mmCIF file with all atom_site columns, C-alpha atoms in Angstrom:
data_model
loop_
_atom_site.group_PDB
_atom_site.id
_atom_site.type_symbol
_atom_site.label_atom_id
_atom_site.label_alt_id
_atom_site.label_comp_id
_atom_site.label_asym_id
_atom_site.label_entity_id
_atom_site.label_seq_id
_atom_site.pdbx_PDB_ins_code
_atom_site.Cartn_x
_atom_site.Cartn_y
_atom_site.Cartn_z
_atom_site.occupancy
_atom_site.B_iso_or_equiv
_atom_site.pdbx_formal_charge
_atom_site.auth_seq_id
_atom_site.auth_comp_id
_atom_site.auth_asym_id
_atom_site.auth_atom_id
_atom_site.pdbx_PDB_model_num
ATOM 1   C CA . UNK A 1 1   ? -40.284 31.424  -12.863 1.00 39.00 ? 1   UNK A CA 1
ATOM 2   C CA . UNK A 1 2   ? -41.180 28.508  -11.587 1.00 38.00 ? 2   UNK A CA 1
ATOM 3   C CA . UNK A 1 3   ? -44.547 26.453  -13.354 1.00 38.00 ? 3   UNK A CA 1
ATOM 4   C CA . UNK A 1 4   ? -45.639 24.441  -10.397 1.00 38.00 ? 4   UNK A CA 1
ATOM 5   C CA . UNK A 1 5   ? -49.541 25.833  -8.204  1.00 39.00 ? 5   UNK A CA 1
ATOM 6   C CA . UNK A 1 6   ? -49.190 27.915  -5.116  1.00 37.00 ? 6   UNK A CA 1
ATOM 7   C CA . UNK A 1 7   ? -46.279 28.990  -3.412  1.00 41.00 ? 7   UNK A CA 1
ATOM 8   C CA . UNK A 1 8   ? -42.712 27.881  -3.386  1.00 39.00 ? 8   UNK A CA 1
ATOM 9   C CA . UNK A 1 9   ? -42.017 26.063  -0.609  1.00 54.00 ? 9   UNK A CA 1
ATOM 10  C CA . UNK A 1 10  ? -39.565 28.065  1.850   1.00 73.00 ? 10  UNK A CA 1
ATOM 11  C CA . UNK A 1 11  ? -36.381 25.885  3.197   1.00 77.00 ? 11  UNK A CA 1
ATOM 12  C CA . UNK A 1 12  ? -36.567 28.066  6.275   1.00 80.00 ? 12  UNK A CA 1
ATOM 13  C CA . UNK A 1 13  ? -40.066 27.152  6.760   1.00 84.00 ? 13  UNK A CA 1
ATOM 14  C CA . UNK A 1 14  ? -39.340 23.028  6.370   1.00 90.00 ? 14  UNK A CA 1
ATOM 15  C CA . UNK A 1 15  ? -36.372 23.851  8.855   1.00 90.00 ? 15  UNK A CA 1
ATOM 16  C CA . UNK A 1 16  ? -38.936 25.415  11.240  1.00 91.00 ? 16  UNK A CA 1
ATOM 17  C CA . UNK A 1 17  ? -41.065 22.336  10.883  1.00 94.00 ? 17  UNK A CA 1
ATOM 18  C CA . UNK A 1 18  ? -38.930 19.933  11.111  1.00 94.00 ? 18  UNK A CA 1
ATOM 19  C CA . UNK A 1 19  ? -37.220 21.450  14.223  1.00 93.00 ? 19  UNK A CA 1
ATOM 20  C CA . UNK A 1 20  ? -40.594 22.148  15.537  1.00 94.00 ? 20  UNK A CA 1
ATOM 21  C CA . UNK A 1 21  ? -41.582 18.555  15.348  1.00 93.00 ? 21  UNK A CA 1
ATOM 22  C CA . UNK A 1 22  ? -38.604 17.459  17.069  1.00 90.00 ? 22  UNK A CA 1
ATOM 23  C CA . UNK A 1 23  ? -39.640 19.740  20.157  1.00 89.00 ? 23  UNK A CA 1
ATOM 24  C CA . UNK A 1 24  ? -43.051 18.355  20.327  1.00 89.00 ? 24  UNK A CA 1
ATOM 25  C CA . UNK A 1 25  ? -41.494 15.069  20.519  1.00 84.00 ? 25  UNK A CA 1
ATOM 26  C CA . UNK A 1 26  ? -39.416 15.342  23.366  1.00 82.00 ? 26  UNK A CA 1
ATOM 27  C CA . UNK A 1 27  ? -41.943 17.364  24.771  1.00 85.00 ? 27  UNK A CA 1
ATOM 28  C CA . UNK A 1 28  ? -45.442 15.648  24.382  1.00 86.00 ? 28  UNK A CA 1
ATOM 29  C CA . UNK A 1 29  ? -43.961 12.231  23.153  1.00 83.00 ? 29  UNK A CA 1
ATOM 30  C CA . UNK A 1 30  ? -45.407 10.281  20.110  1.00 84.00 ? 30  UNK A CA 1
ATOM 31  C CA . UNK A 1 31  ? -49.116 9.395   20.925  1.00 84.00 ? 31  UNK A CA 1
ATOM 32  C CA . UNK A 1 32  ? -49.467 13.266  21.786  1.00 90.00 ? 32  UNK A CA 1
ATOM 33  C CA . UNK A 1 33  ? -47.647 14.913  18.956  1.00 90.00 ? 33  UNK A CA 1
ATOM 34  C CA . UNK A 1 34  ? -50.512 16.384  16.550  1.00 93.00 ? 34  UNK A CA 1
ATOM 35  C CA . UNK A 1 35  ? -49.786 17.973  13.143  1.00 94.00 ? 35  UNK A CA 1
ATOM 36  C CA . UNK A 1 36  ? -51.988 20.987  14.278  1.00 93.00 ? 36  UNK A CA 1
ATOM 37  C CA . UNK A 1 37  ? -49.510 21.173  17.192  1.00 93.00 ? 37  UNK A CA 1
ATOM 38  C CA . UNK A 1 38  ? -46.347 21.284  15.144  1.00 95.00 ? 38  UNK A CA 1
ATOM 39  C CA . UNK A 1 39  ? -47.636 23.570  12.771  1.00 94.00 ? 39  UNK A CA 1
ATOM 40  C CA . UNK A 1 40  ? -48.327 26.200  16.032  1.00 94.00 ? 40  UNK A CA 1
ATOM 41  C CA . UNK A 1 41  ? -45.046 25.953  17.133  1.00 94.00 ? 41  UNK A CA 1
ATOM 42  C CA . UNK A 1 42  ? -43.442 26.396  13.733  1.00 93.00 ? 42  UNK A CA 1
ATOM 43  C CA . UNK A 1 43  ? -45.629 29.467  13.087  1.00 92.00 ? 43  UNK A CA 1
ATOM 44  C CA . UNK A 1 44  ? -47.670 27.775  10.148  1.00 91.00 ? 44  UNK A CA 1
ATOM 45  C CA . UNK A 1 45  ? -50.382 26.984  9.000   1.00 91.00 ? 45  UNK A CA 1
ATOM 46  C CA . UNK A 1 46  ? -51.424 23.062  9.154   1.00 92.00 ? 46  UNK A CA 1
ATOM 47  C CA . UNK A 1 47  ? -52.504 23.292  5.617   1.00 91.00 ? 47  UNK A CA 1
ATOM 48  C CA . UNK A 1 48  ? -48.944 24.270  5.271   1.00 89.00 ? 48  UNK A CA 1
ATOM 49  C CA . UNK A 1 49  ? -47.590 20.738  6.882   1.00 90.00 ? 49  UNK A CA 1
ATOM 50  C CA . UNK A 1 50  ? -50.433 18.187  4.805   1.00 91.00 ? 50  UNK A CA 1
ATOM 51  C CA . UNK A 1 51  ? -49.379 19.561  1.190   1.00 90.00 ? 51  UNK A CA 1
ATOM 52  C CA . UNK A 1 52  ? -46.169 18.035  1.927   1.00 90.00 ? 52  UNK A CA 1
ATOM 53  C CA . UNK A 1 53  ? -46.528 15.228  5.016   1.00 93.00 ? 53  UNK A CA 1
ATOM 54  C CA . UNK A 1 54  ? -49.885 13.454  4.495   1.00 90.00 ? 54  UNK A CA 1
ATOM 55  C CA . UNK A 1 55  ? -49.295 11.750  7.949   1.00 89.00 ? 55  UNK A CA 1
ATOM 56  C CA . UNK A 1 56  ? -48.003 12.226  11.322  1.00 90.00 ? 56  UNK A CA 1
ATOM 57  C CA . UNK A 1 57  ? -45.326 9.332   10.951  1.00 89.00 ? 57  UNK A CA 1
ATOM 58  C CA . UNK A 1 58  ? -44.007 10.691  7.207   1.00 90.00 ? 58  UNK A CA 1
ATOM 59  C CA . UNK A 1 59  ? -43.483 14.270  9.138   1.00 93.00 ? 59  UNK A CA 1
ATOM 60  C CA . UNK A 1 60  ? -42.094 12.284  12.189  1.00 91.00 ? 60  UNK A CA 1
ATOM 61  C CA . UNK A 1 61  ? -39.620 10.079  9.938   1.00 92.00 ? 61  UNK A CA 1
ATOM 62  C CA . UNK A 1 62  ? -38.291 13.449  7.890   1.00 94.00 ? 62  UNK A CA 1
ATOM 63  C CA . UNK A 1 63  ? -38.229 15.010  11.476  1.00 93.00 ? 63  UNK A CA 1
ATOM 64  C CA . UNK A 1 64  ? -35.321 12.121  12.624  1.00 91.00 ? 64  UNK A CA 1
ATOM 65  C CA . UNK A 1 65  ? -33.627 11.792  8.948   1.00 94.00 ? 65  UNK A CA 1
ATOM 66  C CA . UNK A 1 66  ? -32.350 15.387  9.711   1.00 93.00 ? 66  UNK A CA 1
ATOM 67  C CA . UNK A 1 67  ? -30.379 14.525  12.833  1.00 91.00 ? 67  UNK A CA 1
ATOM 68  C CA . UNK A 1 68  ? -28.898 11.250  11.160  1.00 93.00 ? 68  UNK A CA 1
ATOM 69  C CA . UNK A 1 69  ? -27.352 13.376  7.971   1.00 93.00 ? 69  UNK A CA 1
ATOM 70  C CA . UNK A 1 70  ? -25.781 15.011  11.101  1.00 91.00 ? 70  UNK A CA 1
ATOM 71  C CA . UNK A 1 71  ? -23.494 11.721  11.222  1.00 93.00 ? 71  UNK A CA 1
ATOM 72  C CA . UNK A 1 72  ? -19.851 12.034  9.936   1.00 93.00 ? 72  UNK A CA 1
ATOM 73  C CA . UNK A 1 73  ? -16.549 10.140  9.116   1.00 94.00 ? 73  UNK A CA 1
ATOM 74  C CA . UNK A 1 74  ? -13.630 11.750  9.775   1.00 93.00 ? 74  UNK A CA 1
ATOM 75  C CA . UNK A 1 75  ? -10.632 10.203  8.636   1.00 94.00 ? 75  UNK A CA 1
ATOM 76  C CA . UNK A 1 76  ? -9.087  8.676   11.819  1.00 95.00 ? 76  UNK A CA 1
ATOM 77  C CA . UNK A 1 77  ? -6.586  6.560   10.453  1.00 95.00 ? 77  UNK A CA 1
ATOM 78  C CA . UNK A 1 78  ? -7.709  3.015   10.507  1.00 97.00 ? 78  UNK A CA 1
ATOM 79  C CA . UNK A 1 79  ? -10.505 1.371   9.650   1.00 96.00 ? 79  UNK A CA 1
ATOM 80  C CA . UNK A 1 80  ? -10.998 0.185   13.825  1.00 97.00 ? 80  UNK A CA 1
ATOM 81  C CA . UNK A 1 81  ? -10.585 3.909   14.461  1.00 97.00 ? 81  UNK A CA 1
ATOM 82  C CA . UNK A 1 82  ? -13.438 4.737   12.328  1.00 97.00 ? 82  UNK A CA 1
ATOM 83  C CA . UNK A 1 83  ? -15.725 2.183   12.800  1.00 97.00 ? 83  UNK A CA 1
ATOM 84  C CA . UNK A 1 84  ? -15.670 2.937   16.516  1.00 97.00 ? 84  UNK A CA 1
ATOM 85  C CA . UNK A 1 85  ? -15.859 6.702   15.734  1.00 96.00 ? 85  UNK A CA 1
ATOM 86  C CA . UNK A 1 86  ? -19.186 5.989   13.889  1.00 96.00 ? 86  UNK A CA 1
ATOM 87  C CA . UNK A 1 87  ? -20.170 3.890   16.381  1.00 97.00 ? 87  UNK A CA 1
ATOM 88  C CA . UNK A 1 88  ? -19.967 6.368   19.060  1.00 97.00 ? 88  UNK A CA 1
ATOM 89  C CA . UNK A 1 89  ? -21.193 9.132   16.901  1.00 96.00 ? 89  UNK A CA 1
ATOM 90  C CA . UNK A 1 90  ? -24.573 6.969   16.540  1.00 96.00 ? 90  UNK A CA 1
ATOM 91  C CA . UNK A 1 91  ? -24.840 6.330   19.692  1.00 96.00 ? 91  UNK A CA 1
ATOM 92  C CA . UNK A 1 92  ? -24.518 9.747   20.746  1.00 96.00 ? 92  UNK A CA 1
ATOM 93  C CA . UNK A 1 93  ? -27.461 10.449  18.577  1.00 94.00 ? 93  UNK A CA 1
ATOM 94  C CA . UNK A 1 94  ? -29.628 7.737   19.832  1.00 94.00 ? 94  UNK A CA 1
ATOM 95  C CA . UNK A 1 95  ? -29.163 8.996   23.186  1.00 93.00 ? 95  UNK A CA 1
ATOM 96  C CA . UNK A 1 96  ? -31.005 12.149  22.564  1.00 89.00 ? 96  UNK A CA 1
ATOM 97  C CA . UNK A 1 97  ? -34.916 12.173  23.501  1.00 85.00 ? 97  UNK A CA 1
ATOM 98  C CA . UNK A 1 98  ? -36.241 13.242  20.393  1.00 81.00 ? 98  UNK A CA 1
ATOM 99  C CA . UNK A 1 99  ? -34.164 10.715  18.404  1.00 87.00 ? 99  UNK A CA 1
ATOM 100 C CA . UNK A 1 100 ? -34.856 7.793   20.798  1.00 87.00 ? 100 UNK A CA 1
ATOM 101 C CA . UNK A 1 101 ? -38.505 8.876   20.882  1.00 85.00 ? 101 UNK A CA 1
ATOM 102 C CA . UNK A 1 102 ? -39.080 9.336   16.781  1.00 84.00 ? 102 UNK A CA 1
ATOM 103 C CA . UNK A 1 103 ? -36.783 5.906   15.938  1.00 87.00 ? 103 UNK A CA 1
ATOM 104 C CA . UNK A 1 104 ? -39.157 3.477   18.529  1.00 86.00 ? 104 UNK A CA 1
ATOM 105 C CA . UNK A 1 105 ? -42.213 5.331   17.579  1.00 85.00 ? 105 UNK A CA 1
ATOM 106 C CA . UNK A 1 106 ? -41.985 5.026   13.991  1.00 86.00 ? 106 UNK A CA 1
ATOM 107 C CA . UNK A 1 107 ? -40.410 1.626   13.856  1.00 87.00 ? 107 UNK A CA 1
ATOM 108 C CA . UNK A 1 108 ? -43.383 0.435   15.555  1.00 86.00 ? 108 UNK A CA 1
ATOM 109 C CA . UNK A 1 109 ? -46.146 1.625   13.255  1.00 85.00 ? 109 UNK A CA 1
ATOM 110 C CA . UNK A 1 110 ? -43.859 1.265   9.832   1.00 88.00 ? 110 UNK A CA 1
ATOM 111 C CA . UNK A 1 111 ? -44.500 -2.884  11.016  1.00 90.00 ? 111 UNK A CA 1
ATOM 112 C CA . UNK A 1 112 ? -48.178 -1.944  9.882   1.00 89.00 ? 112 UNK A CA 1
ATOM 113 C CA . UNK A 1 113 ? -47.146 0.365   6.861   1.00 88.00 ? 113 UNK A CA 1
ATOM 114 C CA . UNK A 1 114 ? -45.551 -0.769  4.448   1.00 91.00 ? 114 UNK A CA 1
ATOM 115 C CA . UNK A 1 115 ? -45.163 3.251   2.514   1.00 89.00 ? 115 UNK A CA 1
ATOM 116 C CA . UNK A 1 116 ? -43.603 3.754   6.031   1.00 89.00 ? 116 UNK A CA 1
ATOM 117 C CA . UNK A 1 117 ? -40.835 1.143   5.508   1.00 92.00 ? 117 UNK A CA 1
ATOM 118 C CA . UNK A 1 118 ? -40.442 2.343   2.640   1.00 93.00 ? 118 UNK A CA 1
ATOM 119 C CA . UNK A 1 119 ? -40.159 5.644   3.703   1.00 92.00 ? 119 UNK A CA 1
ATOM 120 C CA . UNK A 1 120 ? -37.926 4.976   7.141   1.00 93.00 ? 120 UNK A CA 1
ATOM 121 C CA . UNK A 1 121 ? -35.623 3.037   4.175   1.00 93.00 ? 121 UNK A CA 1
ATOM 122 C CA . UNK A 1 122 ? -35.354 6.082   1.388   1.00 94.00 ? 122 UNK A CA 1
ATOM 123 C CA . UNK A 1 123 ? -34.983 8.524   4.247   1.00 94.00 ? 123 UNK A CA 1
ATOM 124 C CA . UNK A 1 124 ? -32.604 7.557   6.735   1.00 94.00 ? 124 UNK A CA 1
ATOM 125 C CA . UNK A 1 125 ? -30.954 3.728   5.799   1.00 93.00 ? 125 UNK A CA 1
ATOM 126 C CA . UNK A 1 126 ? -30.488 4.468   2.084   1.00 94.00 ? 126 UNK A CA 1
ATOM 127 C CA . UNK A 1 127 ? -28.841 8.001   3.021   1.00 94.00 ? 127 UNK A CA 1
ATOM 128 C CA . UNK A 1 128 ? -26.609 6.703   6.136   1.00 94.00 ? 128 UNK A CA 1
ATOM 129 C CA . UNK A 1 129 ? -25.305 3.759   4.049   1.00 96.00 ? 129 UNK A CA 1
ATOM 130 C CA . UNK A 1 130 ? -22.927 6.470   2.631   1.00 95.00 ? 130 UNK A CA 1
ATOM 131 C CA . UNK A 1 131 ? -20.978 5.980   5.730   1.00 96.00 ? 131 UNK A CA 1
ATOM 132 C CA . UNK A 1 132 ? -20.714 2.205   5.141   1.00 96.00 ? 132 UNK A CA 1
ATOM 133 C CA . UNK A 1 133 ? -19.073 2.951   1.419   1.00 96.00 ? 133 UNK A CA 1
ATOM 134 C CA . UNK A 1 134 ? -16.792 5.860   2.234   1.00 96.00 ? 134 UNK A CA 1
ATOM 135 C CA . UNK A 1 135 ? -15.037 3.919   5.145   1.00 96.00 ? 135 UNK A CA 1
ATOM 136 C CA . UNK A 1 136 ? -15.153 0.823   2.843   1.00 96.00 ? 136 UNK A CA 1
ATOM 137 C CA . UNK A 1 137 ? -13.821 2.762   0.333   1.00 96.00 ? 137 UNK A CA 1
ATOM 138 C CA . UNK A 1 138 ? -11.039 4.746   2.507   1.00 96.00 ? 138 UNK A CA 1
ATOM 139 C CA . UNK A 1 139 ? -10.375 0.714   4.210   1.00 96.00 ? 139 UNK A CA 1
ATOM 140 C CA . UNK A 1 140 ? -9.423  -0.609  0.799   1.00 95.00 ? 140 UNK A CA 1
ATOM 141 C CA . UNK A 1 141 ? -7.001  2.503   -0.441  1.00 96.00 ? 141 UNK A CA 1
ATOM 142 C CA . UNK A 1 142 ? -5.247  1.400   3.064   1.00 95.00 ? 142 UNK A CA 1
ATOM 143 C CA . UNK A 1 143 ? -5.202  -1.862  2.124   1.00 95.00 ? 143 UNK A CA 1
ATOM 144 C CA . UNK A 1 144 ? -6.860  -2.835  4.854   1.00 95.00 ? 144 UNK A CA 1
ATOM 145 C CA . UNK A 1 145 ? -9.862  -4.062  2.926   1.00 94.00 ? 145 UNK A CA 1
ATOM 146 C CA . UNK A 1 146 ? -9.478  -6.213  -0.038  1.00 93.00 ? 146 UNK A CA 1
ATOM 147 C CA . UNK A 1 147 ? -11.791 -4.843  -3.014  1.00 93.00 ? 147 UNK A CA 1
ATOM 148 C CA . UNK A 1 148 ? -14.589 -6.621  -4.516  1.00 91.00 ? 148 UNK A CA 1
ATOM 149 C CA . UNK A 1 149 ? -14.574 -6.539  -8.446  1.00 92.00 ? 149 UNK A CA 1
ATOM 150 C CA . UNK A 1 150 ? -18.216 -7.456  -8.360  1.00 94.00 ? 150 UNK A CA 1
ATOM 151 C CA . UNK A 1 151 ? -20.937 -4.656  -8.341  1.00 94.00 ? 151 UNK A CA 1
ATOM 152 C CA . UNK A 1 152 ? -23.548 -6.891  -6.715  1.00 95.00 ? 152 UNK A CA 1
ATOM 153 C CA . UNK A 1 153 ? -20.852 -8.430  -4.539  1.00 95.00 ? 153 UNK A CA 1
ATOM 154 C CA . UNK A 1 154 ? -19.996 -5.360  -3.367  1.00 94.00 ? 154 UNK A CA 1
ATOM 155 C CA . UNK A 1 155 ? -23.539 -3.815  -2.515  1.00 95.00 ? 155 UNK A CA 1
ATOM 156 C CA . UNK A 1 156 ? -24.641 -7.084  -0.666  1.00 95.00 ? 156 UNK A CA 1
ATOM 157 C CA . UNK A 1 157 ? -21.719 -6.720  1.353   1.00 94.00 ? 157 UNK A CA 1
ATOM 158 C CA . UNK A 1 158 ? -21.969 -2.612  2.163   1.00 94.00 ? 158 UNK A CA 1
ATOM 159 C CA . UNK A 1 159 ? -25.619 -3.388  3.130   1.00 95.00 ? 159 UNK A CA 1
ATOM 160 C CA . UNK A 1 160 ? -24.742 -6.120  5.706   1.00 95.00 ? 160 UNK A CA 1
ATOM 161 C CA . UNK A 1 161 ? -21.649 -4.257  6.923   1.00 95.00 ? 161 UNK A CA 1
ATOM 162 C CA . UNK A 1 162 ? -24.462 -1.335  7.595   1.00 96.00 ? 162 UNK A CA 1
ATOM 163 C CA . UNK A 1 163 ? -26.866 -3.920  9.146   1.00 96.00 ? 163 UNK A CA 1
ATOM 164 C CA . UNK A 1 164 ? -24.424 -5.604  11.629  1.00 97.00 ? 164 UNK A CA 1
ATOM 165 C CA . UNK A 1 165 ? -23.529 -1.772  12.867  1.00 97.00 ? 165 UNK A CA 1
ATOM 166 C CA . UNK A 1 166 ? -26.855 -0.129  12.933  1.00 96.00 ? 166 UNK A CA 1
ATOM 167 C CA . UNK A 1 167 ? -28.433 -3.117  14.202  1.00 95.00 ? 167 UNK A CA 1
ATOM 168 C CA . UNK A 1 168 ? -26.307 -4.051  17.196  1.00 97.00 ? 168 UNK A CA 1
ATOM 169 C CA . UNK A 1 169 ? -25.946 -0.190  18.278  1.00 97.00 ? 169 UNK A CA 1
ATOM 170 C CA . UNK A 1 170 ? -29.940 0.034   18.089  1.00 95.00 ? 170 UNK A CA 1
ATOM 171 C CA . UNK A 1 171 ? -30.054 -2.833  19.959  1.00 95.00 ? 171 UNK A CA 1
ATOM 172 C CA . UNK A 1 172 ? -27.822 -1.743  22.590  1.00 96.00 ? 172 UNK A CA 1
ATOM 173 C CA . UNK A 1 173 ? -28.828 0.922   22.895  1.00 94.00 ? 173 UNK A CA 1
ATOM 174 C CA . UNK A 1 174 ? -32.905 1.430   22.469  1.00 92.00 ? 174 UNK A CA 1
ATOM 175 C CA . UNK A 1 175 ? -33.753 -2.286  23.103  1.00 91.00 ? 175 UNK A CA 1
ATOM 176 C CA . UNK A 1 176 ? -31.472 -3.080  25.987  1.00 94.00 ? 176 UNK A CA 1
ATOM 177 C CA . UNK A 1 177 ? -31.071 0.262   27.167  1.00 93.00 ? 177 UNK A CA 1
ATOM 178 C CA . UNK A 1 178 ? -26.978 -0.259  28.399  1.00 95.00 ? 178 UNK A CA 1
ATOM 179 C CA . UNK A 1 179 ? -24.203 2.465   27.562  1.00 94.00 ? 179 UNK A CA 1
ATOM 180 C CA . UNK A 1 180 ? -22.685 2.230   23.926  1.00 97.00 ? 180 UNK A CA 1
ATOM 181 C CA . UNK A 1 181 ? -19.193 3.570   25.594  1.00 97.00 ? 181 UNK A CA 1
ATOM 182 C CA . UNK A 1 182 ? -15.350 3.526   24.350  1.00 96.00 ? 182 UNK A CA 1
ATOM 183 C CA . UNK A 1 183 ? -14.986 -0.137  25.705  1.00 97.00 ? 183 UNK A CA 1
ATOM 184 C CA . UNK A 1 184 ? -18.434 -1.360  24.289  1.00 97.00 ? 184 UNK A CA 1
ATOM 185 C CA . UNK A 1 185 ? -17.207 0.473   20.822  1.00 97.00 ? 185 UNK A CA 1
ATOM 186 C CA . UNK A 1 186 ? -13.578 -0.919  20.942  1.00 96.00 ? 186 UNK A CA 1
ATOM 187 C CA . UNK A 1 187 ? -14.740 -4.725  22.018  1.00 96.00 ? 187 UNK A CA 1
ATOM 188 C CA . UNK A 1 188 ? -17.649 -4.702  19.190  1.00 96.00 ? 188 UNK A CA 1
ATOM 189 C CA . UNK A 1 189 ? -15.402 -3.165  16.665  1.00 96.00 ? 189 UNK A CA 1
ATOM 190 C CA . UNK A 1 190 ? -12.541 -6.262  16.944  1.00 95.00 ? 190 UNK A CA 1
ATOM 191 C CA . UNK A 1 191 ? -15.338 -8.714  16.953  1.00 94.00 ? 191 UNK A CA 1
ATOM 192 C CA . UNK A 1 192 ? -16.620 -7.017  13.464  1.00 94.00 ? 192 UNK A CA 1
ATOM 193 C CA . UNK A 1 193 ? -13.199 -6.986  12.045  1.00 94.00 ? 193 UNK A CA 1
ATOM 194 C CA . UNK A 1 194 ? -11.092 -9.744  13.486  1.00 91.00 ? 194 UNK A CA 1
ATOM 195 C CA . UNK A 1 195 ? -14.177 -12.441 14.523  1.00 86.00 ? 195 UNK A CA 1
ATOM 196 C CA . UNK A 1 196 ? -15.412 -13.690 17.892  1.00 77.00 ? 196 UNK A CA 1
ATOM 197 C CA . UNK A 1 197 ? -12.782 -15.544 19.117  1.00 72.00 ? 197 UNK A CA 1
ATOM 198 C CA . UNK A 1 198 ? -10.352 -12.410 18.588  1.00 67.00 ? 198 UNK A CA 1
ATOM 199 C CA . UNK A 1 199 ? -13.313 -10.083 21.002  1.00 62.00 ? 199 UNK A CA 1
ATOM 200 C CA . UNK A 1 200 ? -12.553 -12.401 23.517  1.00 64.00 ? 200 UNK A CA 1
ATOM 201 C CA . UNK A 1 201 ? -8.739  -12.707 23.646  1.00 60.00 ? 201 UNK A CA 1
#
């Protein structure tokens, strides 16, 4: 049995939560989200929620991580095909209330917490970069991608490929608030493989 105090926690009860929080989001929106609200609607007690999530924001951040390990890569081919598969796939997600809601909300108050950055980092960019190294990595047995021999090298380069990508499709989307559709995904995936002057040939 297990050594550790008090009960085990229950991975249907964390689903409840976290689904629960999601609700309340797209519901009530983020300055009217309350733990003791979530914890009603996932049938528990808010003791329950603060032995794991000490803050709103940590519970809001696990909340949104969920959706995004919802992102795939299918094999499509070619490395355009899957970069604007992603792309779409991300955008698709961002469109949704309780995404779009969470993402701005927390964002905005990780700029005055730095355990939140951290958090928003270990949760969701650290976890999604997987999709940066397994197209990468599928790119360059094509040989569409040349490989780089250099560990560092090679990092650096996965975690600006993820930061072009994420960053412009945020952007787009949440900041500018225009449609991330098949042309916008085609267009921004030749400029990201073949350079500006190719996007506008």
């Amino acid at each position: 049995m297990s050594s550790r105090r008090g009960r085990p926690r229950s991975a249907d009860a964390d689903s409840a939560i976290l689904e629960a929080t999601r609700a309340a989001l797209g519901e009530l929106g983020w300055s009217k989200l309350t733990m003791g609200d979530v914890a009603t609607r996932a049938g528990v007690a808010k003791t329950t929620l603060y032995r794991r999530w000490t803050a709103k924001s940590e519970l809001v951040v696990d909340a949104v991580a969920v959706l995004f390990d919802e992102l795939e890569l299918p094999d499509r081919g070619s490395l355009a095909a899957d970069v604007e598969g992603v792309v779409l796939q991300f955008a698709a997600l961002l469109e949704r209330p309780e995404t779009k809601t969470a993402l701005m909300a927390v964002i905005a108050e990780s700029t005055r917490d730095e355990a939140l950055r951290t958090r928003i980092r270990a949760s969701i960019v650290d976890r999604q970069k997987r999709l940066v190294l397994l197209g990468r990595e599928r790119a360059q047995a094509r040989g569409e991608l040349p490989r780089e021999p250099d560990a560092a090298q090679a990092a650096r380069t996965a975690d600006l490929i993820f930061d072009v990508i994420a960053g412009a499709v945020v952007h787009r989307a949440l900041v500018s608030a225009e449609p991330v559709d098949q042309e916008w995904a085609r267009t921004f995936t030749t400029l990201l493989l073949d350079g500006l002057a190719a996007a506008h040939g």
